Short mmCIF file of the N, C-alpha and C atoms (twelve columns), coordinates in Angstrom:
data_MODEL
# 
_entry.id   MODEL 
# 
loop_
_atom_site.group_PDB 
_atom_site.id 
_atom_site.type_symbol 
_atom_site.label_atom_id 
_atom_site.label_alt_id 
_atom_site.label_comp_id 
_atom_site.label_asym_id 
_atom_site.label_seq_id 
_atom_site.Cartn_x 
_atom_site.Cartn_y 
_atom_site.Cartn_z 
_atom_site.pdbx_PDB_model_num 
ATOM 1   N N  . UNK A 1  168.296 253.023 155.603 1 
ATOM 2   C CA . UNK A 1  169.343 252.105 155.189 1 
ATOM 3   C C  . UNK A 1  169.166 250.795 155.947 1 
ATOM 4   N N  . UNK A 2  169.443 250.026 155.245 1 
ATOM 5   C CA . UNK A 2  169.143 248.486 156.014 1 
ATOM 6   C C  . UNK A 2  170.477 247.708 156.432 1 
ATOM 7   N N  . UNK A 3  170.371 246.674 157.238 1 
ATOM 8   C CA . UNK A 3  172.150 245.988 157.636 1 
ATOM 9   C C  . UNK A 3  172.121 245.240 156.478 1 
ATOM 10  N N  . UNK A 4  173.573 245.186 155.456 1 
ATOM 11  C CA . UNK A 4  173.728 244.081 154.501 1 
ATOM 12  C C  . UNK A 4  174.229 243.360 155.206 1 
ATOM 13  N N  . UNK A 5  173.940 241.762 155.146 1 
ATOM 14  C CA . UNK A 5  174.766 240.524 155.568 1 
ATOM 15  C C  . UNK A 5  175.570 240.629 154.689 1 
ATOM 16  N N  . UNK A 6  176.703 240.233 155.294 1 
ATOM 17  C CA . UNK A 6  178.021 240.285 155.020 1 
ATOM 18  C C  . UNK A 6  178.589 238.469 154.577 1 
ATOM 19  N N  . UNK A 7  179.090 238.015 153.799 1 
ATOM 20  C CA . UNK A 7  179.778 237.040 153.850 1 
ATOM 21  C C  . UNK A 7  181.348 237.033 153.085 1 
ATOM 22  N N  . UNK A 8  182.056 236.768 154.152 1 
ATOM 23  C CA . UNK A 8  183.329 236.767 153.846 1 
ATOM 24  C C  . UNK A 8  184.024 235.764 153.104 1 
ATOM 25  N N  . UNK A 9  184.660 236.054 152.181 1 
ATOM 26  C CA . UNK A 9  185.608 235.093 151.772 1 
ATOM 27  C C  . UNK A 9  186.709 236.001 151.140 1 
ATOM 28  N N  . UNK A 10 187.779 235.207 150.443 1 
ATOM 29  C CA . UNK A 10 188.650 235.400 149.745 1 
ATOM 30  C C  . UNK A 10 188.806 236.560 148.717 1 
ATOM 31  N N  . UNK A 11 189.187 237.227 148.519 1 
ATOM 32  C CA . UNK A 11 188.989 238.155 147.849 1 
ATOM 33  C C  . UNK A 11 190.867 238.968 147.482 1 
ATOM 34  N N  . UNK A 12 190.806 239.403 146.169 1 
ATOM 35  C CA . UNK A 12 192.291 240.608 146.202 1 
ATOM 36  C C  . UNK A 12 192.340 241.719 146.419 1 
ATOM 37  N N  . UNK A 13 190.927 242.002 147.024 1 
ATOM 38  C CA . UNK A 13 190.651 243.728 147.391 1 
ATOM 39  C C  . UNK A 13 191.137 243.402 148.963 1 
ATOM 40  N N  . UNK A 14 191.403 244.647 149.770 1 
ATOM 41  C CA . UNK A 14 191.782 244.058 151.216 1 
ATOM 42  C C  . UNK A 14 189.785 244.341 151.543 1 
ATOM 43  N N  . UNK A 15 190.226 243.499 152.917 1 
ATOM 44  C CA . UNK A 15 188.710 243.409 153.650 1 
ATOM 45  C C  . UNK A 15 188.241 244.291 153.921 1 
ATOM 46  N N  . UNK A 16 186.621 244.740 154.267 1 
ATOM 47  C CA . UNK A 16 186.760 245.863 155.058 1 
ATOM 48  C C  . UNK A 16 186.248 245.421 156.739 1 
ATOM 49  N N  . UNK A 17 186.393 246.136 157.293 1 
ATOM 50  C CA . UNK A 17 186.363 245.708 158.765 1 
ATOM 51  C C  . UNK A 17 185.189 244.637 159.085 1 
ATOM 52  N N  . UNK A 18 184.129 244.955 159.080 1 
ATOM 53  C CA . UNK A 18 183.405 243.637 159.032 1 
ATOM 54  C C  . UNK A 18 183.546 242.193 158.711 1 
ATOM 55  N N  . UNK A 19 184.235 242.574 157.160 1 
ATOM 56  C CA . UNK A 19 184.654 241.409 156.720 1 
ATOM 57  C C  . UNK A 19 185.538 240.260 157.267 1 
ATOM 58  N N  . UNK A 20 186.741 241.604 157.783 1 
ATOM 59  C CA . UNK A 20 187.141 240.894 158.517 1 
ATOM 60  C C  . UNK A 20 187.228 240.408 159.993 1 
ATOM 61  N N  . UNK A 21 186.598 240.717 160.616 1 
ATOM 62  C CA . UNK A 21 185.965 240.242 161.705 1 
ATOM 63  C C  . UNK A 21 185.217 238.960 161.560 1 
ATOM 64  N N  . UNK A 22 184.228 239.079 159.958 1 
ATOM 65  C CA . UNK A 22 183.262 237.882 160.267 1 
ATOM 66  C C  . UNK A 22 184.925 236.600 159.714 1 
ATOM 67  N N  . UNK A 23 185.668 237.042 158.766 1 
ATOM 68  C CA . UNK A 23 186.579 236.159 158.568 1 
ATOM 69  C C  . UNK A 23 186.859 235.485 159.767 1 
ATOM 70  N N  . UNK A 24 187.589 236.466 160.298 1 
ATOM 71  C CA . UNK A 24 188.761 235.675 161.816 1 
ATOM 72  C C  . UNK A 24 187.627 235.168 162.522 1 
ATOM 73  N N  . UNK A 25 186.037 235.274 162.808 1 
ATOM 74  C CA . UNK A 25 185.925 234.317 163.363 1 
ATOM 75  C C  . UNK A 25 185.584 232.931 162.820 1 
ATOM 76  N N  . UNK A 26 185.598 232.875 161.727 1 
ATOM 77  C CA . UNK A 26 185.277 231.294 160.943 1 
ATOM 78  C C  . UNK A 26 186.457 231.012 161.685 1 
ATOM 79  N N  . UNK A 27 186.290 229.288 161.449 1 
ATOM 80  C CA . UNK A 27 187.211 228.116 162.024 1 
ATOM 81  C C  . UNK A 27 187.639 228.263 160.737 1 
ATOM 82  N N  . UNK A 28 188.922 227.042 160.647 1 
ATOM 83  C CA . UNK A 28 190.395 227.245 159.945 1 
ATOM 84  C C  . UNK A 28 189.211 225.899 158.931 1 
ATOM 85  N N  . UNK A 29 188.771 225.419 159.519 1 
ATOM 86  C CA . UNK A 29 188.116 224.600 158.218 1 
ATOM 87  C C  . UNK A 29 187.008 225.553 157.099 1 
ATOM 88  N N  . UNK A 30 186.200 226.471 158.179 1 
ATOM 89  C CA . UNK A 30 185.373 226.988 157.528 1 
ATOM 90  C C  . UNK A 30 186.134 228.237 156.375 1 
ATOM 91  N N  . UNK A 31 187.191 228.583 156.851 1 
ATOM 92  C CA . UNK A 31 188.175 229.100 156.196 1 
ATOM 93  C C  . UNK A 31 188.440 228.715 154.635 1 
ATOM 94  N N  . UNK A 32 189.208 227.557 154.893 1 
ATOM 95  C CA . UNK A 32 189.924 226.793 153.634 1 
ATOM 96  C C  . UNK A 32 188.399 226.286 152.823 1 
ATOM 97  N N  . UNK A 33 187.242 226.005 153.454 1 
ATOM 98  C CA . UNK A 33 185.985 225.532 152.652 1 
ATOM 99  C C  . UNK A 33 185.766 226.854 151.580 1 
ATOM 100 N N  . UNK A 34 185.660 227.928 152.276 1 
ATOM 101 C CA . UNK A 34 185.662 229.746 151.134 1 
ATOM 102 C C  . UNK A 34 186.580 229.490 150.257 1 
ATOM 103 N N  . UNK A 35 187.834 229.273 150.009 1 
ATOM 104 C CA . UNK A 35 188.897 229.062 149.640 1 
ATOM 105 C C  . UNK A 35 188.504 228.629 148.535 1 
ATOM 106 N N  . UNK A 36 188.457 226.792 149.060 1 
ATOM 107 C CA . UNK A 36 188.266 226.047 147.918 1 
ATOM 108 C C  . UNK A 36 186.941 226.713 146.604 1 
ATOM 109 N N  . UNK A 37 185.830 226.951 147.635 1 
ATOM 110 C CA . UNK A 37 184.894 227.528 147.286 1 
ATOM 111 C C  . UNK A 37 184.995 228.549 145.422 1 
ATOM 112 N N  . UNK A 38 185.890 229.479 146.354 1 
ATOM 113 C CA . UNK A 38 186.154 230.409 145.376 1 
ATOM 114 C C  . UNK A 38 187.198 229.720 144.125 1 
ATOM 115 N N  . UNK A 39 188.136 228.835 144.457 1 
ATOM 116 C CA . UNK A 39 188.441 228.338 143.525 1 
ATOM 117 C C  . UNK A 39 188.055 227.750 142.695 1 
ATOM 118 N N  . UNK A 40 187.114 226.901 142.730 1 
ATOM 119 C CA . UNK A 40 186.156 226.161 142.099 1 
ATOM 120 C C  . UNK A 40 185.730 226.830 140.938 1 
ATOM 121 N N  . UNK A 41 185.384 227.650 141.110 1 
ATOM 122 C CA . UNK A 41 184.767 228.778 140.614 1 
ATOM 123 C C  . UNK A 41 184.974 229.129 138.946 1 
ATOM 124 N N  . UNK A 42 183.524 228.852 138.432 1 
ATOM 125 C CA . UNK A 42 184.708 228.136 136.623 1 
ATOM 126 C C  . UNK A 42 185.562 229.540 135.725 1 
ATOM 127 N N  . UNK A 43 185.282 231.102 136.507 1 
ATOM 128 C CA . UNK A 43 186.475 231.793 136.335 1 
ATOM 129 C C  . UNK A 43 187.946 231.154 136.512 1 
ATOM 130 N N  . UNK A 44 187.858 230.236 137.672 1 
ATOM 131 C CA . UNK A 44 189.721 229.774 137.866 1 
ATOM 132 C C  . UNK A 44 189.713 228.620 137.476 1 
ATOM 133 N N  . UNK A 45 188.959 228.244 136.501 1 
ATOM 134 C CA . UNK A 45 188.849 226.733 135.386 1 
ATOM 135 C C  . UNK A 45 189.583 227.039 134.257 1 
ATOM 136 N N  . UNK A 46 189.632 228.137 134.103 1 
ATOM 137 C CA . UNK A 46 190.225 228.732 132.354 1 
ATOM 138 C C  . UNK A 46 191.858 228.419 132.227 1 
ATOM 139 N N  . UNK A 47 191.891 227.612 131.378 1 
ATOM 140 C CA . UNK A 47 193.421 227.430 131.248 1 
ATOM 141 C C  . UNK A 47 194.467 228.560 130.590 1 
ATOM 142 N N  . UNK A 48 195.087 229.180 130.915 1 
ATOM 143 C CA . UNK A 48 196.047 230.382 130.409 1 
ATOM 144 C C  . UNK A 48 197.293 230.121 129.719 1 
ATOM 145 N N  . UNK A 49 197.790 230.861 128.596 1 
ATOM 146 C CA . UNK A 49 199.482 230.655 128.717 1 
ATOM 147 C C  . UNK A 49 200.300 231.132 129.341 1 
ATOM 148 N N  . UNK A 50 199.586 232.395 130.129 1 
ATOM 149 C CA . UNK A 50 200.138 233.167 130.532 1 
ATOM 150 C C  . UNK A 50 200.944 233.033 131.978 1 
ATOM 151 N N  . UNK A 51 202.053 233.313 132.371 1 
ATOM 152 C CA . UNK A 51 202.459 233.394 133.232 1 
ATOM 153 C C  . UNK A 51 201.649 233.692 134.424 1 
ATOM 154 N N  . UNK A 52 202.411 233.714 135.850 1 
ATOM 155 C CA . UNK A 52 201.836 234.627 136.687 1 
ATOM 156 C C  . UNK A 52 202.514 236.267 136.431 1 
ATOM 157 N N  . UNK A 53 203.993 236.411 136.129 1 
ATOM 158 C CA . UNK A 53 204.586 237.279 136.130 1 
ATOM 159 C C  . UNK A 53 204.418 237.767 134.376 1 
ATOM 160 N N  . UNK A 54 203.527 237.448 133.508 1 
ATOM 161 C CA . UNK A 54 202.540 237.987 132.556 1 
ATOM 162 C C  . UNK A 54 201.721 238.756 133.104 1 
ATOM 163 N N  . UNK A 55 201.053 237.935 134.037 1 
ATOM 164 C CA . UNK A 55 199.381 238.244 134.482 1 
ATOM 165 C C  . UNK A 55 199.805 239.572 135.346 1 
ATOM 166 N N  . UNK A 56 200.836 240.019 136.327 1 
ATOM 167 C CA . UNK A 56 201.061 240.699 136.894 1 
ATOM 168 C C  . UNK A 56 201.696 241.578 136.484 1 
ATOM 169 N N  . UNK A 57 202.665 241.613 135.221 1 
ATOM 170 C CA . UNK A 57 202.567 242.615 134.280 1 
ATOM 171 C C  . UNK A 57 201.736 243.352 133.745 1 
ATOM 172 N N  . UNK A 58 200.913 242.835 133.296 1 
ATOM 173 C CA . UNK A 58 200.074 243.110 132.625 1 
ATOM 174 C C  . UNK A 58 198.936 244.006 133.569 1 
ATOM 175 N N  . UNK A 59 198.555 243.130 134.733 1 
ATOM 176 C CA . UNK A 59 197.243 244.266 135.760 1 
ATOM 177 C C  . UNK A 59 198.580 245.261 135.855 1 
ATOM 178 N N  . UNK A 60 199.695 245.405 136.425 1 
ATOM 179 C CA . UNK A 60 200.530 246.788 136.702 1 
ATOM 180 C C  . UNK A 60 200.712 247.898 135.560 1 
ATOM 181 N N  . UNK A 61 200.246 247.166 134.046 1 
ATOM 182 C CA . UNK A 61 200.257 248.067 133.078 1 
ATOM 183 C C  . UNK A 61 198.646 248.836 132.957 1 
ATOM 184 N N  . UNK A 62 198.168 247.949 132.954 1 
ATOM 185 C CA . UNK A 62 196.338 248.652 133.473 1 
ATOM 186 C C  . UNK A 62 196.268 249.790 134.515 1 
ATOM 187 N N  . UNK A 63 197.176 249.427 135.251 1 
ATOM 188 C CA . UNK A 63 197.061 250.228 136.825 1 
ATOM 189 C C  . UNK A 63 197.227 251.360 136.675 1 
ATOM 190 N N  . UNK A 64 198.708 251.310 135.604 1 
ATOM 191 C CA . UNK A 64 199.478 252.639 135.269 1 
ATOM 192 C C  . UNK A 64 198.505 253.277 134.278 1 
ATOM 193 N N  . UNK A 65 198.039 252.261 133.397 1 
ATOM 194 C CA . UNK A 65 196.977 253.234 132.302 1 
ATOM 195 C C  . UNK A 65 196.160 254.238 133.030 1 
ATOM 196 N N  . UNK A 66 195.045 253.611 133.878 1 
ATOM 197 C CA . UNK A 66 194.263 254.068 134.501 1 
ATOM 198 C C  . UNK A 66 194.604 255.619 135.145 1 
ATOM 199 N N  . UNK A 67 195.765 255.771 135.785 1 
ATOM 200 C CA . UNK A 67 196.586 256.837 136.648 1 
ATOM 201 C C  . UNK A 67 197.231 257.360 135.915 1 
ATOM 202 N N  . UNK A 68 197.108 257.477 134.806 1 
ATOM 203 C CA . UNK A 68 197.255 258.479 133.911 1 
ATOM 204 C C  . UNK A 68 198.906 258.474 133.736 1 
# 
């Protein structure tokens, strides 16, 4: 097995320990740079009608599908 480099950013899964370690030690700039980073990102370019409290309906109805 080999070491994967790890690079942290933003994410809605929680971290896993590495991750967050390499997180907390970035600086608060190198921080918000991931951030922006990930926002950029032309997934969060797409314009929606949807609410947030749509959007979060909706993954909690998936959730429940899934779990039977």
């Amino acid at each position: 097995m080999t070491d994967a480099t790890t690079r942290a950013i933003p994410s809605a899964l929680p971290p896993s320990e590495a991750e967050l370690v390499e997180w907390q030690a970035l600086s608060r700039e190198e921080q918000l740079a991931r951030y922006r980073e990930v926002l950029q990102h032309p997934d969060c370019q797409r314009i929606s009608a949807s609410t947030m409290s749509d959007i979060r309906a909706e993954a909690q109805r998936r959730a429940a599908v899934r779990r039977g």
